[in-house]
Amino acid sequence: MDSFEINKIIAAVIITVLLVFGIGKISDLVFHVENPKIKGYKVEVTAGSGTVTQASAESQVDIAALLAMGTVEHGQKVFKKCAACHSIKQGGKNKIGPALYSVLGRKSGSVPDYKYSKALIAYAKEWTFTEMNGFLIKPSTWIKGNKMGFAGLKKEKDRASVILYLNEYSDNPIPLP
């Protein structure tokens, strides 16, 4: 290999390095982004005393108007999401979650042969239409520390329909408001 070939190789490497750095500098000039004055986000933490909390805005729902949006037939369709973990039939067995037959009007955490989370046992409230609505929005925020990994039902019609469907599958259905 003669010296002319070596000079061409060295020149190609130098030009490539200059091109890479040059394009980087030019793109910095074209796409200039100003750095923020304060780096990071302020996170406010409030001290909580217990593991059981409720979202107050969600508890102020007009339950009669909400239930008027739903139908039992639509609830049967939406409940298919729940059926992977819960049974609804009378005498149905517990699955990943407890059996939900006659859940409305029952105290939370009260199915005897199911191992509930400590948070759900400590909650110790009766499942009313309002409680069930709040829980179905997002279980992890309605009862902090419960082990239900469901994301929740965001649509009001879906929640109302599931509540009506659960009320149908009960020994003593709760009268609608």
Short mmCIF file of C-alpha atoms in Angstrom, two decimals:
data_model
loop_
_atom_site.label_atom_id
_atom_site.label_comp_id
_atom_site.label_asym_id
_atom_site.label_seq_id
_atom_site.Cartn_x
_atom_site.Cartn_y
_atom_site.Cartn_z
CA MET A 1 0.00 0.00 0.00
CA ASP A 2 1.49 3.32 -0.95
CA SER A 3 1.41 6.55 1.06
CA PHE A 4 -1.31 8.03 -1.15
CA GLU A 5 -3.76 5.28 -0.07
CA ILE A 6 -2.94 5.84 3.60
CA ASN A 7 -3.50 9.60 3.16
CA LYS A 8 -6.96 8.92 1.64
CA ILE A 9 -7.95 6.68 4.56
CA ILE A 10 -6.79 9.21 7.16
CA ALA A 11 -8.59 12.02 5.31
CA ALA A 12 -11.82 9.97 5.20
CA VAL A 13 -11.67 9.34 8.96
CA ILE A 14 -10.99 13.04 9.71
CA ILE A 15 -13.81 14.21 7.42
CA THR A 16 -16.23 11.72 9.02
CA VAL A 17 -15.35 12.92 12.53
CA LEU A 18 -15.72 16.56 11.48
CA LEU A 19 -19.08 15.82 9.82
CA VAL A 20 -20.47 14.08 12.92
CA PHE A 21 -19.41 16.90 15.25
CA GLY A 22 -20.45 19.58 12.75
CA ILE A 23 -23.94 18.13 12.31
CA GLY A 24 -24.29 17.97 16.11
CA LYS A 25 -23.34 21.65 16.49
CA ILE A 26 -25.59 22.76 13.62
CA SER A 27 -28.57 20.81 15.01
CA ASP A 28 -27.99 22.45 18.43
CA LEU A 29 -28.27 25.85 16.77
CA VAL A 30 -31.34 24.96 14.70
CA PHE A 31 -33.21 23.13 17.47
CA HIS A 32 -32.27 25.24 20.48
CA VAL A 33 -34.01 24.14 23.68
CA GLU A 34 -33.85 26.36 26.72
CA ASN A 35 -33.12 24.52 29.94
CA PRO A 36 -35.64 25.07 32.75
CA LYS A 37 -34.60 27.33 35.60
CA ILE A 38 -35.68 24.78 38.21
CA LYS A 39 -34.66 21.24 37.44
CA GLY A 40 -37.16 18.61 38.61
CA TYR A 41 -40.71 18.57 39.88
CA LYS A 42 -41.98 19.43 43.31
CA VAL A 43 -43.76 16.48 44.90
CA GLU A 44 -45.99 17.20 47.83
CA VAL A 45 -46.57 14.36 50.26
CA THR A 46 -49.31 14.52 52.84
CA ALA A 47 -48.99 12.45 55.96
CA GLY A 48 -51.71 9.81 56.21
CA SER A 49 -52.61 7.98 59.37
CA GLY A 50 -54.37 4.92 57.97
CA THR A 51 -54.49 2.65 54.96
CA VAL A 52 -58.20 3.18 54.31
CA THR A 53 -59.15 6.34 52.44
CA GLN A 54 -61.90 7.56 50.17
CA ALA A 55 -61.97 10.12 47.42
CA SER A 56 -64.42 12.74 48.64
CA ALA A 57 -65.37 14.07 45.20
CA GLU A 58 -66.37 10.60 44.05
CA SER A 59 -68.54 10.02 47.12
CA GLN A 60 -70.75 13.02 46.24
CA VAL A 61 -72.44 11.30 43.29
CA ASP A 62 -76.21 11.40 42.75
CA ILE A 63 -76.64 7.64 42.85
CA ALA A 64 -80.24 7.67 41.57
CA ALA A 65 -79.21 9.59 38.45
CA LEU A 66 -76.20 7.33 37.98
CA LEU A 67 -78.23 4.12 38.23
CA ALA A 68 -80.75 5.53 35.75
CA MET A 69 -77.97 5.46 33.12
CA GLY A 70 -77.44 1.72 33.36
CA THR A 71 -79.28 -1.46 32.42
CA VAL A 72 -78.98 -5.01 33.69
CA GLU A 73 -78.39 -6.26 30.11
CA HIS A 74 -75.46 -3.88 29.62
CA GLY A 75 -74.18 -4.86 33.06
CA GLN A 76 -74.11 -8.50 32.03
CA LYS A 77 -71.85 -7.58 29.09
CA VAL A 78 -69.55 -5.38 31.18
CA PHE A 79 -69.38 -7.96 33.96
CA LYS A 80 -67.47 -10.26 31.60
CA LYS A 81 -64.39 -8.22 32.60
CA CYS A 82 -65.09 -9.18 36.21
CA ALA A 83 -65.98 -12.82 35.51
CA ALA A 84 -62.33 -13.77 35.04
CA CYS A 85 -61.80 -13.28 38.78
CA HIS A 86 -65.31 -13.39 40.33
CA SER A 87 -68.32 -15.69 40.13
CA ILE A 88 -71.81 -14.22 40.31
CA LYS A 89 -73.96 -17.36 40.53
CA GLN A 90 -75.62 -18.45 43.77
CA GLY A 91 -73.33 -20.96 45.44
CA GLY A 92 -70.50 -19.96 43.08
CA LYS A 93 -66.97 -20.66 44.17
CA ASN A 94 -64.33 -18.05 44.95
CA LYS A 95 -61.83 -17.54 42.17
CA ILE A 96 -58.95 -15.08 42.32
CA GLY A 97 -61.52 -12.76 43.87
CA PRO A 98 -64.44 -13.61 46.17
CA ALA A 99 -67.84 -14.77 44.92
CA LEU A 100 -70.08 -11.74 44.36
CA TYR A 101 -73.52 -13.28 44.75
CA SER A 102 -75.47 -11.02 47.17
CA VAL A 103 -72.54 -8.63 47.49
CA LEU A 104 -74.74 -5.51 47.71
CA GLY A 105 -75.92 -5.11 51.28
CA ARG A 106 -73.12 -7.32 52.58
CA LYS A 107 -70.28 -6.10 54.80
CA SER A 108 -66.94 -5.79 53.00
CA GLY A 109 -64.51 -8.63 53.61
CA SER A 110 -67.16 -11.00 54.92
CA VAL A 111 -67.05 -14.10 52.66
CA PRO A 112 -65.83 -16.69 55.19
CA ASP A 113 -63.69 -18.91 52.95
CA TYR A 114 -61.86 -16.10 51.11
CA LYS A 115 -58.56 -14.53 52.23
CA TYR A 116 -59.11 -10.78 51.97
CA SER A 117 -56.43 -8.11 52.24
CA LYS A 118 -56.07 -6.43 55.62
CA ALA A 119 -57.24 -3.14 54.12
CA LEU A 120 -60.54 -4.60 52.90
CA ILE A 121 -61.21 -6.29 56.24
CA ALA A 122 -60.42 -3.05 58.09
CA TYR A 123 -62.74 -1.11 55.76
CA ALA A 124 -65.72 -2.90 57.37
CA LYS A 125 -68.46 -1.00 55.56
CA GLU A 126 -71.59 -2.33 53.90
CA TRP A 127 -71.57 -2.48 50.10
CA THR A 128 -74.17 0.13 49.13
CA PHE A 129 -74.75 1.56 45.68
CA THR A 130 -72.53 4.54 46.56
CA GLU A 131 -69.73 2.41 48.02
CA MET A 132 -69.77 0.06 45.03
CA ASN A 133 -69.70 2.99 42.59
CA GLY A 134 -66.67 4.52 44.28
CA PHE A 135 -64.90 1.17 44.45
CA LEU A 136 -65.55 0.39 40.77
CA ILE A 137 -64.10 3.73 39.64
CA LYS A 138 -60.66 2.64 40.84
CA PRO A 139 -60.43 0.03 43.60
CA SER A 140 -56.85 0.88 44.56
CA THR A 141 -57.72 4.49 45.42
CA TRP A 142 -61.10 3.82 47.06
CA ILE A 143 -59.63 1.36 49.55
CA LYS A 144 -55.87 1.88 49.83
CA GLY A 145 -53.92 -1.34 50.22
CA ASN A 146 -56.50 -3.77 48.86
CA LYS A 147 -55.16 -6.51 46.61
CA MET A 148 -57.60 -6.07 43.71
CA GLY A 149 -55.49 -5.26 40.67
CA PHE A 150 -58.36 -4.03 38.48
CA ALA A 151 -57.91 -0.64 36.80
CA GLY A 152 -61.56 0.32 37.27
CA LEU A 153 -64.55 1.27 35.15
CA LYS A 154 -64.27 4.86 33.97
CA LYS A 155 -67.63 5.13 32.17
CA GLU A 156 -70.58 5.96 34.40
CA LYS A 157 -72.95 3.82 32.32
CA ASP A 158 -70.67 0.78 32.75
CA ARG A 159 -70.46 1.24 36.53
CA ALA A 160 -74.21 1.79 36.87
CA SER A 161 -74.95 -1.27 34.75
CA VAL A 162 -72.59 -3.52 36.72
CA ILE A 163 -74.13 -2.31 40.00
CA LEU A 164 -77.63 -3.08 38.70
CA TYR A 165 -76.43 -6.48 37.48
CA LEU A 166 -74.89 -7.27 40.89
CA ASN A 167 -78.13 -6.21 42.56
CA GLU A 168 -80.07 -8.65 40.36
CA TYR A 169 -77.92 -11.52 41.62
CA SER A 170 -78.89 -11.25 45.25
CA ASP A 171 -81.14 -13.02 47.73
CA ASN A 172 -82.39 -9.61 48.90
CA PRO A 173 -81.94 -6.99 46.16
CA ILE A 174 -81.62 -3.45 47.49
CA PRO A 175 -84.54 -1.24 46.37
CA LEU A 176 -83.45 1.34 43.81
CA PRO A 177 -83.42 4.96 45.01
#
